[in-house]
CSV table of C-alpha atoms in Angstrom, one decimal:
chain,number,residue,atom,x,y,z
A,22,MET,CA,-101.2,59.5,70.9
A,23,LYS,CA,-99.8,58.5,67.7
A,24,THR,CA,-99.5,62.0,66.4
A,25,PRO,CA,-97.2,63.4,69.2
A,26,LEU,CA,-94.9,60.3,69.0
A,27,LEU,CA,-94.7,60.6,65.2
A,28,LEU,CA,-94.0,64.3,65.5
A,29,SER,CA,-91.3,63.6,68.1
A,30,LEU,CA,-89.6,61.1,65.9
A,31,LEU,CA,-89.7,63.4,62.9
A,32,GLY,CA,-88.4,66.3,64.9
A,33,GLY,CA,-85.5,64.2,66.3
A,34,LEU,CA,-84.7,62.9,62.8
A,35,ALA,CA,-84.7,66.5,61.5
A,36,LEU,CA,-82.3,67.5,64.2
A,37,CYS,CA,-79.9,64.6,63.4
A,38,VAL,CA,-79.9,65.5,59.7
A,39,THR,CA,-79.2,69.2,60.2
A,40,THR,CA,-76.6,68.8,63.0
A,41,PRO,CA,-73.0,68.2,61.7
A,42,ALA,CA,-71.4,64.9,62.8
A,43,PHE,CA,-68.0,65.0,64.5
A,44,ALA,CA,-65.8,61.9,64.4
A,45,GLN,CA,-63.5,63.2,67.1
A,46,THR,CA,-64.3,64.7,70.5
A,47,GLU,CA,-61.0,66.6,70.7
A,48,PRO,CA,-59.0,68.5,68.0
A,49,PRO,CA,-56.3,66.5,66.1
A,50,PRO,CA,-52.7,66.8,67.4
A,51,PRO,CA,-50.5,69.4,65.6
A,52,ALA,CA,-48.3,68.1,62.8
A,53,THR,CA,-44.7,67.5,63.8
A,54,THR,CA,-42.1,69.8,62.2
A,55,PRO,CA,-38.4,69.6,62.6
A,56,PRO,CA,-36.8,72.2,64.8
A,57,PRO,CA,-35.4,75.2,62.9
A,58,ASN,CA,-31.8,75.2,61.7
A,59,THR,CA,-31.5,71.4,61.6
A,60,ALA,CA,-30.0,69.7,58.5
A,61,PRO,CA,-31.9,66.9,56.8
A,62,MET,CA,-30.9,63.4,57.4
A,63,THR,CA,-28.3,62.3,54.8
A,64,SER,CA,-27.0,59.0,53.7
A,65,VAL,CA,-23.4,60.1,53.6
A,66,GLY,CA,-20.9,60.6,56.4
A,67,GLY,CA,-21.3,59.7,60.1
A,68,GLY,CA,-18.2,57.7,61.1
A,69,THR,CA,-18.9,54.4,59.4
A,70,ILE,CA,-16.8,51.7,57.9
A,71,GLY,CA,-17.2,50.5,54.3
A,72,VAL,CA,-15.7,47.8,52.0
A,73,GLY,CA,-15.7,47.6,48.3
A,74,ALA,CA,-13.4,47.6,45.2
A,75,VAL,CA,-11.8,50.4,43.2
A,76,GLU,CA,-9.4,51.0,40.3
A,77,TRP,CA,-7.4,54.2,40.4
A,78,LEU,CA,-6.7,56.5,37.5
A,79,SER,CA,-3.3,54.9,37.0
A,80,PRO,CA,-3.9,51.3,36.1
A,81,PHE,CA,-1.4,50.1,38.6
A,82,VAL,CA,-3.5,50.4,41.8
A,83,THR,CA,-6.6,48.1,41.8
A,84,GLY,CA,-8.0,46.1,44.6
A,85,GLY,CA,-10.2,45.8,47.6
A,86,GLU,CA,-11.1,49.1,49.2
A,87,PHE,CA,-11.6,49.8,52.9
A,88,VAL,CA,-13.2,53.2,53.7
A,89,TYR,CA,-13.6,55.2,56.9
A,90,ASP,CA,-16.4,57.8,56.3
A,91,ALA,CA,-16.5,60.8,58.6
A,92,PRO,CA,-18.9,63.7,58.3
A,93,LEU,CA,-16.3,66.1,56.8
A,94,PHE,CA,-13.9,63.7,55.1
A,95,HIS,CA,-13.3,60.1,54.2
A,96,ILE,CA,-10.1,58.0,54.0
A,97,GLU,CA,-9.5,54.9,51.9
A,98,ALA,CA,-7.0,52.0,51.9
A,99,VAL,CA,-6.6,49.8,48.8
A,100,VAL,CA,-5.0,46.3,48.8
A,101,GLY,CA,-4.7,44.1,45.7
A,102,PHE,CA,-2.8,40.9,45.2
A,103,GLY,CA,-2.4,38.5,42.3
A,104,HIS,CA,-0.4,35.2,41.9
A,105,THR,CA,-0.2,33.0,38.9
A,106,SER,CA,1.5,29.6,38.7
A,107,ASN,CA,2.6,28.7,35.2
A,108,ASN,CA,2.9,25.2,33.6
A,109,ASN,CA,6.7,25.6,33.2
A,110,ASN,CA,7.3,25.7,37.0
A,111,THR,CA,7.5,29.5,37.1
A,112,SER,CA,5.2,32.0,38.8
A,113,THR,CA,4.3,35.6,38.7
A,114,GLY,CA,2.8,37.9,41.3
A,115,ASN,CA,1.9,41.4,42.0
A,116,LEU,CA,0.9,43.5,45.0
A,117,ASP,CA,-1.1,46.8,44.9
A,118,VAL,CA,-1.2,49.1,48.0
A,119,GLY,CA,-2.6,52.6,48.2
A,120,VAL,CA,-4.1,55.2,50.6
A,121,ALA,CA,-6.2,58.2,49.8
A,122,GLY,CA,-7.9,61.0,51.6
A,123,TRP,CA,-10.9,63.1,50.5
A,124,TYR,CA,-12.4,66.3,52.0
A,125,HIS,CA,-16.1,66.7,51.3
A,126,LEU,CA,-16.7,70.1,49.6
A,127,ALA,CA,-20.4,69.5,49.1
A,128,ARG,CA,-22.9,67.0,50.5
A,129,GLY,CA,-26.3,66.2,49.3
A,130,THR,CA,-29.0,63.8,50.4
A,131,ASN,CA,-27.6,60.9,48.3
A,132,ALA,CA,-24.2,62.1,47.1
A,133,ASP,CA,-21.1,64.0,48.0
A,134,PHE,CA,-18.3,65.8,46.0
A,135,SER,CA,-14.8,65.7,47.4
A,136,ILE,CA,-11.3,67.0,46.7
A,137,GLY,CA,-8.1,65.1,47.7
A,138,GLY,CA,-5.9,62.4,46.4
A,139,GLY,CA,-3.9,59.3,47.1
A,140,ALA,CA,-0.5,57.6,46.9
A,141,GLY,CA,-0.1,54.0,45.8
A,142,LEU,CA,2.6,51.3,45.2
A,143,PHE,CA,2.5,48.5,42.6
A,144,TYR,CA,5.0,45.7,42.8
A,145,ASP,CA,5.2,43.2,39.9
A,146,SER,CA,7.3,40.0,39.9
A,147,PRO,CA,7.0,38.5,36.4
A,148,VAL,CA,8.7,35.4,35.1
A,149,GLY,CA,12.4,35.7,35.6
A,150,ASN,CA,14.1,38.2,37.9
A,151,ASN,CA,12.8,41.4,36.1
A,152,SER,CA,10.6,42.7,38.9
A,153,SER,CA,9.4,46.3,38.8
A,154,THR,CA,8.1,48.7,41.3
A,155,GLN,CA,5.7,51.6,40.4
A,156,PHE,CA,4.6,54.5,42.5
A,157,ALA,CA,1.5,56.5,41.8
A,158,LEU,CA,0.4,60.0,43.0
A,159,GLU,CA,-3.1,61.0,42.2
A,160,PRO,CA,-4.6,64.4,43.2
A,161,GLY,CA,-8.1,65.0,42.0
A,162,ILE,CA,-11.8,65.0,42.7
A,163,GLU,CA,-14.2,62.3,43.6
A,164,ALA,CA,-18.0,62.1,43.5
A,165,ARG,CA,-19.9,59.4,45.4
A,166,ALA,CA,-23.5,58.5,44.5
A,167,PHE,CA,-25.4,56.7,47.3
A,168,LEU,CA,-27.9,54.4,45.6
A,169,THR,CA,-29.0,53.3,49.1
A,170,PRO,CA,-27.8,54.5,52.5
A,171,ASN,CA,-25.3,51.6,52.6
A,172,PHE,CA,-24.2,51.3,48.9
A,173,ALA,CA,-22.2,54.0,47.0
A,174,LEU,CA,-20.7,54.2,43.5
A,175,THR,CA,-17.5,56.3,43.2
A,176,PHE,CA,-16.3,58.3,40.2
A,177,ARG,CA,-12.9,60.0,40.0
A,178,ALA,CA,-11.1,62.5,37.8
A,179,GLY,CA,-7.7,64.1,38.2
A,180,PHE,CA,-3.9,63.8,37.5
A,181,ALA,CA,-2.0,60.5,37.6
A,182,LEU,CA,1.8,60.7,38.0
A,183,THR,CA,3.5,57.3,37.9
A,184,PHE,CA,7.2,56.6,38.3
A,185,GLY,CA,9.3,53.7,39.2
A,186,ASP,CA,12.5,51.7,38.7
A,187,ASN,CA,14.3,51.2,35.3
A,188,ALA,CA,11.8,48.6,34.1
A,189,SER,CA,9.0,51.1,34.1
A,190,PRO,CA,8.7,54.5,32.4
A,191,THR,CA,7.7,57.7,34.2
A,192,THR,CA,4.4,58.9,32.9
A,193,PHE,CA,2.1,61.8,33.6
A,194,SER,CA,-1.6,61.8,32.5
A,195,LEU,CA,-4.7,63.8,33.0
A,196,GLY,CA,-8.0,61.9,32.8
A,197,GLY,CA,-11.0,60.4,34.4
A,198,GLN,CA,-12.2,56.9,34.9
A,199,GLY,CA,-13.9,55.3,32.0
A,200,SER,CA,-17.3,53.7,32.2
A,201,GLY,CA,-15.8,50.3,33.2
A,202,GLN,CA,-13.4,51.8,35.8
A,203,PHE,CA,-15.4,52.8,38.8
A,204,GLY,CA,-15.5,51.8,42.4
A,205,PHE,CA,-18.2,50.8,44.8
A,206,VAL,CA,-18.4,50.7,48.6
A,207,TYR,CA,-20.8,49.0,51.0
A,208,PHE,CA,-21.1,50.8,54.4
A,209,PHE,CA,-22.0,49.0,57.6
A,210,ARG,CA,-24.4,51.4,59.2
């Protein structure tokens, strides 16, 4: 009796060793693929609001920036204010206001490239009554690099035309922002 039991166990063991093992009883689900003709998710655009700071090409418009970012364009408003009270009972103040619009020519996963420009006003009230008003027109290009979906650095290049009252000269310049003159925006998504 020992021999048939031993042969049965060895035969069963041989069948287990030669039979492949399957961990699943049904085939795995197919991999999900995006539908054809769909664009990848990008971190730019989408009708969001952002806040940050910017300095324009002309040194006159600098301040807090408010941005509305749509899929095809974005618009910006800049407001800056400064007030200094001096020891001799005098004070100085300045106000910067500007608006800009940019059309997105190219959009990537983490960046966009736009063409557009802005118009700004700078009012300065120094000691005495010699206040001055400057206007700035700035057509140009802008590139935004999104470091995260909510945070972007902005870089500009273009023309800056500034003109104003008699206390300020009319100037025309062609340039780009230097390494210390950039903007940043945080988007609330």
